Short mmCIF file of N, CA and C in Angstrom, two decimals:
data_model
loop_
_atom_site.label_atom_id
_atom_site.label_comp_id
_atom_site.label_asym_id
_atom_site.label_seq_id
_atom_site.Cartn_x
_atom_site.Cartn_y
_atom_site.Cartn_z
N UNK A 1 11.36 2.31 -13.32
CA UNK A 1 9.70 3.30 -14.61
C UNK A 1 10.22 3.71 -13.13
N UNK A 2 9.18 4.88 -13.08
CA UNK A 2 9.25 5.65 -11.82
C UNK A 2 7.97 5.53 -12.34
N UNK A 3 6.93 5.93 -11.42
CA UNK A 3 5.19 5.58 -11.30
C UNK A 3 5.10 6.79 -10.36
N UNK A 4 3.73 7.88 -10.96
CA UNK A 4 2.98 8.69 -10.51
C UNK A 4 2.49 8.40 -8.74
N UNK A 5 1.59 7.20 -9.19
CA UNK A 5 1.02 6.53 -7.84
C UNK A 5 1.21 5.10 -7.65
N UNK A 6 1.80 5.35 -6.17
CA UNK A 6 1.19 3.38 -5.43
C UNK A 6 0.45 3.74 -4.52
N UNK A 7 0.14 1.97 -5.45
CA UNK A 7 -1.20 1.71 -4.39
C UNK A 7 -0.90 0.20 -3.01
N UNK A 8 -0.95 0.90 -2.18
CA UNK A 8 -0.69 -0.01 -1.20
C UNK A 8 -1.74 -0.62 -0.34
N UNK A 9 -1.82 -1.66 0.14
CA UNK A 9 -3.03 -2.32 0.94
C UNK A 9 -2.53 -3.54 0.87
N UNK A 10 -3.30 -4.20 2.68
CA UNK A 10 -3.16 -5.34 2.88
C UNK A 10 -3.88 -6.51 2.26
N UNK A 11 -3.33 -8.08 2.22
CA UNK A 11 -3.72 -8.57 1.28
C UNK A 11 -5.10 -9.35 1.29
N UNK A 12 -4.11 -9.52 2.96
CA UNK A 12 -5.54 -10.78 4.45
C UNK A 12 -5.10 -9.92 5.43
N UNK A 13 -6.61 -10.51 5.60
CA UNK A 13 -6.77 -10.05 7.04
C UNK A 13 -6.45 -11.28 8.09
N UNK A 14 -6.47 -11.29 9.50
CA UNK A 14 -5.67 -11.30 10.11
C UNK A 14 -6.24 -12.99 10.74
N UNK A 15 -7.57 -13.25 9.39
CA UNK A 15 -8.28 -14.49 9.38
C UNK A 15 -7.36 -15.11 8.36
N UNK A 16 -7.14 -14.99 7.12
CA UNK A 16 -6.54 -15.31 5.67
C UNK A 16 -7.37 -14.49 5.06
N UNK A 17 -8.42 -14.00 4.96
CA UNK A 17 -9.15 -13.60 4.14
C UNK A 17 -9.08 -12.38 3.21
N UNK A 18 -9.34 -12.28 1.92
CA UNK A 18 -8.82 -11.51 1.38
C UNK A 18 -8.92 -9.73 1.93
N UNK A 19 -8.38 -9.06 2.24
CA UNK A 19 -8.97 -7.81 2.19
C UNK A 19 -9.04 -6.71 1.39
N UNK A 20 -7.33 -5.95 1.34
CA UNK A 20 -7.80 -4.57 0.91
C UNK A 20 -7.47 -4.86 -0.96
N UNK A 21 -7.13 -5.99 -1.50
CA UNK A 21 -7.02 -6.19 -2.80
C UNK A 21 -7.45 -5.71 -4.52
N UNK A 22 -9.03 -6.40 -4.03
CA UNK A 22 -9.80 -6.19 -5.23
C UNK A 22 -9.84 -4.18 -4.96
N UNK A 23 -9.79 -4.33 -3.33
CA UNK A 23 -10.67 -2.70 -3.91
C UNK A 23 -8.35 -1.42 -4.39
N UNK A 24 -7.57 -2.45 -3.96
CA UNK A 24 -6.82 -1.55 -4.22
C UNK A 24 -6.46 -1.97 -6.30
N UNK A 25 -7.10 -2.99 -6.55
CA UNK A 25 -6.49 -3.12 -7.89
C UNK A 25 -7.55 -1.83 -8.91
N UNK A 26 -9.44 -1.98 -8.40
CA UNK A 26 -10.02 -1.60 -8.57
C UNK A 26 -9.89 0.75 -8.55
N UNK A 27 -8.65 0.29 -7.47
CA UNK A 27 -8.13 2.17 -7.59
C UNK A 27 -7.07 2.12 -8.74
N UNK A 28 -6.56 1.26 -8.88
CA UNK A 28 -5.17 1.15 -10.30
C UNK A 28 -5.22 1.13 -11.57
N UNK A 29 -7.14 0.03 -11.18
CA UNK A 29 -7.10 0.50 -12.78
C UNK A 29 -7.66 2.24 -13.46
N UNK A 30 -8.62 2.05 -11.97
CA UNK A 30 -9.34 3.56 -12.38
C UNK A 30 -8.05 5.02 -12.81
N UNK A 31 -6.81 4.82 -11.91
CA UNK A 31 -5.82 5.65 -12.18
C UNK A 31 -5.31 5.65 -13.16
N UNK A 32 -5.50 4.20 -14.08
CA UNK A 32 -4.36 3.73 -14.87
C UNK A 32 -5.29 4.43 -16.13
N UNK A 33 -6.28 4.57 -15.46
CA UNK A 33 -7.69 4.82 -17.14
C UNK A 33 -7.54 5.70 -17.32
N UNK A 34 -7.44 6.92 -16.53
CA UNK A 34 -6.95 8.43 -16.47
C UNK A 34 -5.06 8.72 -16.72
N UNK A 35 -4.62 8.10 -17.02
CA UNK A 35 -3.96 7.95 -18.03
C UNK A 35 -2.74 7.71 -16.36
N UNK A 36 -2.71 8.01 -15.55
CA UNK A 36 -0.80 8.05 -14.55
C UNK A 36 -1.06 6.42 -14.18
N UNK A 37 0.72 7.33 -13.89
CA UNK A 37 2.00 5.43 -13.96
C UNK A 37 1.14 5.22 -12.60
N UNK A 38 0.98 4.59 -12.48
CA UNK A 38 0.70 3.88 -11.29
C UNK A 38 1.13 1.76 -11.39
N UNK A 39 1.57 2.07 -9.86
CA UNK A 39 2.17 0.85 -9.37
C UNK A 39 1.32 -0.07 -8.18
N UNK A 40 0.77 -1.00 -9.04
CA UNK A 40 -0.15 -1.83 -8.04
C UNK A 40 0.84 -3.60 -8.32
N UNK A 41 0.70 -3.89 -7.42
CA UNK A 41 1.75 -5.30 -6.82
C UNK A 41 1.30 -6.70 -8.01
N UNK A 42 0.16 -6.57 -8.24
CA UNK A 42 -0.02 -8.29 -8.43
C UNK A 42 0.19 -7.54 -10.29
N UNK A 43 0.11 -6.77 -10.36
CA UNK A 43 0.09 -6.58 -12.12
C UNK A 43 1.76 -5.32 -11.99
N UNK A 44 3.13 -5.18 -11.48
CA UNK A 44 3.45 -5.09 -11.40
C UNK A 44 5.10 -6.00 -11.89
N UNK A 45 4.71 -6.67 -10.42
CA UNK A 45 5.93 -6.71 -9.74
C UNK A 45 5.92 -8.41 -11.20
N UNK A 46 7.64 -8.45 -11.19
CA UNK A 46 7.99 -9.49 -12.52
C UNK A 46 8.54 -11.02 -11.76
N UNK A 47 9.25 -10.54 -10.20
CA UNK A 47 9.76 -11.78 -10.30
C UNK A 47 9.48 -11.31 -8.69
N UNK A 48 10.23 -12.70 -7.55
CA UNK A 48 9.30 -12.08 -6.30
C UNK A 48 10.31 -11.12 -4.62
N UNK A 49 11.30 -10.76 -5.88
CA UNK A 49 12.38 -9.67 -4.52
C UNK A 49 11.68 -8.62 -5.07
N UNK A 50 10.80 -8.43 -3.69
CA UNK A 50 9.92 -6.99 -3.60
C UNK A 50 10.64 -5.69 -3.04
N UNK A 51 11.87 -6.37 -2.57
CA UNK A 51 12.65 -4.79 -2.00
C UNK A 51 12.98 -4.62 -3.00
N UNK A 52 14.02 -4.74 -4.58
CA UNK A 52 14.41 -4.45 -5.64
C UNK A 52 13.63 -3.51 -6.02
N UNK A 53 12.22 -3.17 -5.92
CA UNK A 53 11.05 -3.23 -6.57
C UNK A 53 9.67 -2.22 -6.13
N UNK A 54 9.34 -2.97 -4.92
CA UNK A 54 8.25 -1.69 -4.37
C UNK A 54 9.22 -0.58 -4.26
N UNK A 55 10.31 -0.52 -2.91
CA UNK A 55 11.50 0.25 -2.89
C UNK A 55 11.35 1.69 -3.47
N UNK A 56 12.07 1.20 -4.64
CA UNK A 56 12.11 2.50 -5.53
C UNK A 56 10.76 2.76 -5.93
N UNK A 57 9.89 1.85 -5.94
CA UNK A 57 9.01 2.28 -6.28
C UNK A 57 8.12 3.60 -5.84
N UNK A 58 8.27 3.56 -4.46
CA UNK A 58 7.51 4.76 -3.86
C UNK A 58 8.54 5.19 -3.05
N UNK A 59 10.08 5.37 -3.59
CA UNK A 59 10.57 6.55 -3.70
C UNK A 59 10.03 7.24 -3.89
N UNK A 60 10.30 6.86 -5.28
CA UNK A 60 9.84 8.07 -6.59
C UNK A 60 8.83 8.17 -7.07
N UNK A 61 7.72 8.13 -6.38
CA UNK A 61 6.54 8.29 -6.82
C UNK A 61 5.60 9.68 -6.02
N UNK A 62 5.09 10.28 -6.39
CA UNK A 62 4.34 11.54 -6.17
C UNK A 62 3.25 10.97 -5.03
N UNK A 63 2.38 10.06 -5.30
CA UNK A 63 1.31 10.21 -4.02
C UNK A 63 1.30 8.47 -3.80
N UNK A 64 0.87 8.14 -2.30
CA UNK A 64 1.14 6.68 -1.97
C UNK A 64 -0.88 7.18 -1.53
N UNK A 65 -1.41 6.08 -2.04
CA UNK A 65 -2.43 5.76 -1.89
C UNK A 65 -2.69 4.47 -0.36
N UNK A 66 -2.88 4.53 0.64
CA UNK A 66 -2.77 3.68 1.43
C UNK A 66 -5.04 3.26 1.68
N UNK A 67 -4.45 2.34 1.09
CA UNK A 67 -6.15 1.27 1.91
C UNK A 67 -6.14 0.93 2.52
N UNK A 68 -7.43 1.21 3.38
CA UNK A 68 -7.53 1.48 4.85
C UNK A 68 -8.67 0.74 5.20
N UNK A 69 -8.68 -1.10 5.91
CA UNK A 69 -9.81 -1.77 5.54
C UNK A 69 -9.42 -2.28 7.12
N UNK A 70 -10.01 -3.19 7.50
CA UNK A 70 -10.57 -3.53 9.02
C UNK A 70 -9.46 -4.57 9.60
N UNK A 71 -8.78 -3.84 10.60
CA UNK A 71 -7.46 -4.52 11.30
C UNK A 71 -6.39 -4.31 9.43
N UNK A 72 -6.11 -3.51 9.30
CA UNK A 72 -5.18 -3.22 7.91
C UNK A 72 -3.93 -2.38 8.19
N UNK A 73 -3.72 -2.11 9.89
CA UNK A 73 -2.48 -1.63 10.62
C UNK A 73 -1.73 -2.24 11.64
N UNK A 74 -2.60 -3.67 12.18
CA UNK A 74 -2.37 -4.28 13.08
C UNK A 74 -0.48 -4.89 13.27
N UNK A 75 -0.77 -5.58 11.76
CA UNK A 75 -0.04 -6.44 11.73
C UNK A 75 1.70 -5.36 11.19
N UNK A 76 1.40 -3.79 11.98
CA UNK A 76 2.52 -2.75 11.48
C UNK A 76 3.47 -2.60 12.61
N UNK A 77 3.07 -3.57 13.98
CA UNK A 77 4.27 -3.70 14.88
C UNK A 77 5.08 -4.53 14.58
N UNK A 78 5.21 -5.68 13.52
CA UNK A 78 5.88 -6.03 13.26
C UNK A 78 7.34 -5.62 12.46
N UNK A 79 8.93 -5.80 12.49
CA UNK A 79 9.91 -4.46 12.05
C UNK A 79 9.81 -5.04 10.31
N UNK A 80 9.17 -6.77 10.70
CA UNK A 80 9.27 -7.09 8.53
C UNK A 80 8.60 -6.76 8.02
N UNK A 81 7.02 -6.07 8.63
CA UNK A 81 5.66 -5.86 8.06
C UNK A 81 5.82 -4.92 6.74
N UNK A 82 5.64 -6.22 5.90
CA UNK A 82 5.79 -4.76 4.43
C UNK A 82 4.87 -3.71 4.34
N UNK A 83 3.30 -3.42 4.58
CA UNK A 83 2.62 -2.29 4.95
C UNK A 83 3.12 -1.45 5.17
N UNK A 84 3.58 -1.71 6.93
CA UNK A 84 4.78 -0.92 7.48
C UNK A 84 6.09 -0.48 6.77
N UNK A 85 6.73 -0.75 6.23
CA UNK A 85 8.15 -1.05 5.16
C UNK A 85 7.78 0.13 4.40
N UNK A 86 6.51 0.16 3.69
CA UNK A 86 5.88 1.02 2.18
C UNK A 86 5.38 1.98 2.76
N UNK A 87 4.29 2.34 4.00
CA UNK A 87 4.48 3.65 5.26
C UNK A 87 5.53 4.84 5.46
N UNK A 88 6.41 3.28 6.26
CA UNK A 88 7.94 4.50 6.65
C UNK A 88 8.45 4.57 5.57
N UNK A 89 8.72 3.83 3.97
CA UNK A 89 9.17 4.83 2.71
C UNK A 89 8.34 5.88 2.56
N UNK A 90 7.49 5.86 2.25
CA UNK A 90 6.99 6.69 1.60
C UNK A 90 7.03 7.94 2.36
N UNK A 91 6.57 7.85 4.24
CA UNK A 91 7.97 9.29 5.10
C UNK A 91 8.51 9.63 4.81
N UNK A 92 9.74 8.81 5.04
CA UNK A 92 11.16 8.78 4.71
C UNK A 92 10.83 9.22 3.45
N UNK A 93 10.26 9.57 2.29
CA UNK A 93 10.57 10.64 1.37
C UNK A 93 9.59 11.59 0.51
N UNK A 94 9.01 11.79 1.90
CA UNK A 94 8.38 13.06 1.91
C UNK A 94 7.20 12.85 0.36
N UNK A 95 6.46 11.26 0.35
CA UNK A 95 5.38 11.19 -0.45
C UNK A 95 4.48 11.42 0.01
N UNK A 96 3.41 11.99 -0.49
CA UNK A 96 1.93 12.55 -0.21
C UNK A 96 1.30 11.43 -0.15
N UNK A 97 1.01 11.04 0.84
CA UNK A 97 0.19 9.86 1.39
C UNK A 97 -1.48 10.27 2.05
N UNK A 98 -2.43 9.07 0.69
CA UNK A 98 -3.35 9.99 0.93
C UNK A 98 -4.40 8.10 1.72
N UNK A 99 -5.43 8.22 2.70
CA UNK A 99 -5.69 7.56 2.79
C UNK A 99 -7.61 6.66 2.20
N UNK A 100 -7.73 5.84 1.69
CA UNK A 100 -8.49 5.46 1.58
C UNK A 100 -9.61 4.61 2.29
N UNK A 101 -10.54 4.55 3.30
CA UNK A 101 -11.34 3.47 3.15
C UNK A 101 -12.41 2.91 3.62
N UNK A 102 -12.29 2.49 2.07
CA UNK A 102 -13.77 2.27 1.24
C UNK A 102 -15.11 1.52 1.79
N UNK A 103 -14.98 0.68 2.66
CA UNK A 103 -16.63 0.11 3.03
C UNK A 103 -16.16 0.37 4.22
N UNK A 104 -15.56 1.84 5.10
CA UNK A 104 -15.73 2.33 6.22
C UNK A 104 -15.49 1.27 7.36
N UNK A 105 -14.93 0.10 7.39
CA UNK A 105 -14.49 -0.69 8.40
C UNK A 105 -13.39 -1.59 8.99
N UNK A 106 -12.49 0.34 8.27
CA UNK A 106 -11.87 0.70 9.28
C UNK A 106 -11.64 0.78 10.20
N UNK A 107 -11.01 0.06 11.42
CA UNK A 107 -11.22 0.75 12.74
C UNK A 107 -10.51 1.12 13.94
N UNK A 108 -9.38 2.15 13.59
CA UNK A 108 -8.22 2.68 13.92
C UNK A 108 -7.54 2.23 14.23
N UNK A 109 -6.10 3.20 14.77
CA UNK A 109 -4.95 3.28 14.31
C UNK A 109 -4.73 2.43 15.61
N UNK A 110 -4.50 1.24 15.53
CA UNK A 110 -3.46 0.53 16.82
C UNK A 110 -2.69 1.04 17.42
N UNK A 111 -2.81 0.90 19.03
CA UNK A 111 -2.47 1.39 20.08
C UNK A 111 -0.57 1.06 19.29
N UNK A 112 -0.53 0.49 19.23
CA UNK A 112 0.86 -0.58 19.78
C UNK A 112 2.01 -0.30 18.05
N UNK A 113 1.11 0.85 17.09
CA UNK A 113 1.38 1.72 16.57
C UNK A 113 2.78 1.92 16.44
N UNK A 114 4.02 1.87 15.64
CA UNK A 114 5.08 2.55 16.16
C UNK A 114 5.14 4.45 15.54
N UNK A 115 6.17 4.45 16.43
CA UNK A 115 5.95 6.33 16.53
C UNK A 115 5.91 6.64 14.85
N UNK A 116 7.29 6.09 14.99
CA UNK A 116 7.55 6.21 12.78
C UNK A 116 6.68 6.64 12.37
N UNK A 117 5.36 5.45 12.39
CA UNK A 117 4.21 5.66 11.69
C UNK A 117 3.31 6.69 11.79
#
């Protein structure tokens, strides 16, 4: 299925607390109410093979919503981090990226953020 909007977020913060999931879910529901085909992993993933589902969804979408919560990009220094892979896929496929800082808790771009991002 081709999606118009992909919603990316950090599930948990460094302490394991729920991070951007609830905001991402709310955004996804609102976009769907307006008729947009929206990818939100909790409602779209049917199995555990993220790469076979998530990467094509990003490659074929028009808009990539990045929910920025406190420390949401810190783990992007790890090559296997899913948020990093999602952002890179969006960049590589020239998908329009829109950042959302819902609670103003995002504390900036980490110094160790890879150059590719």
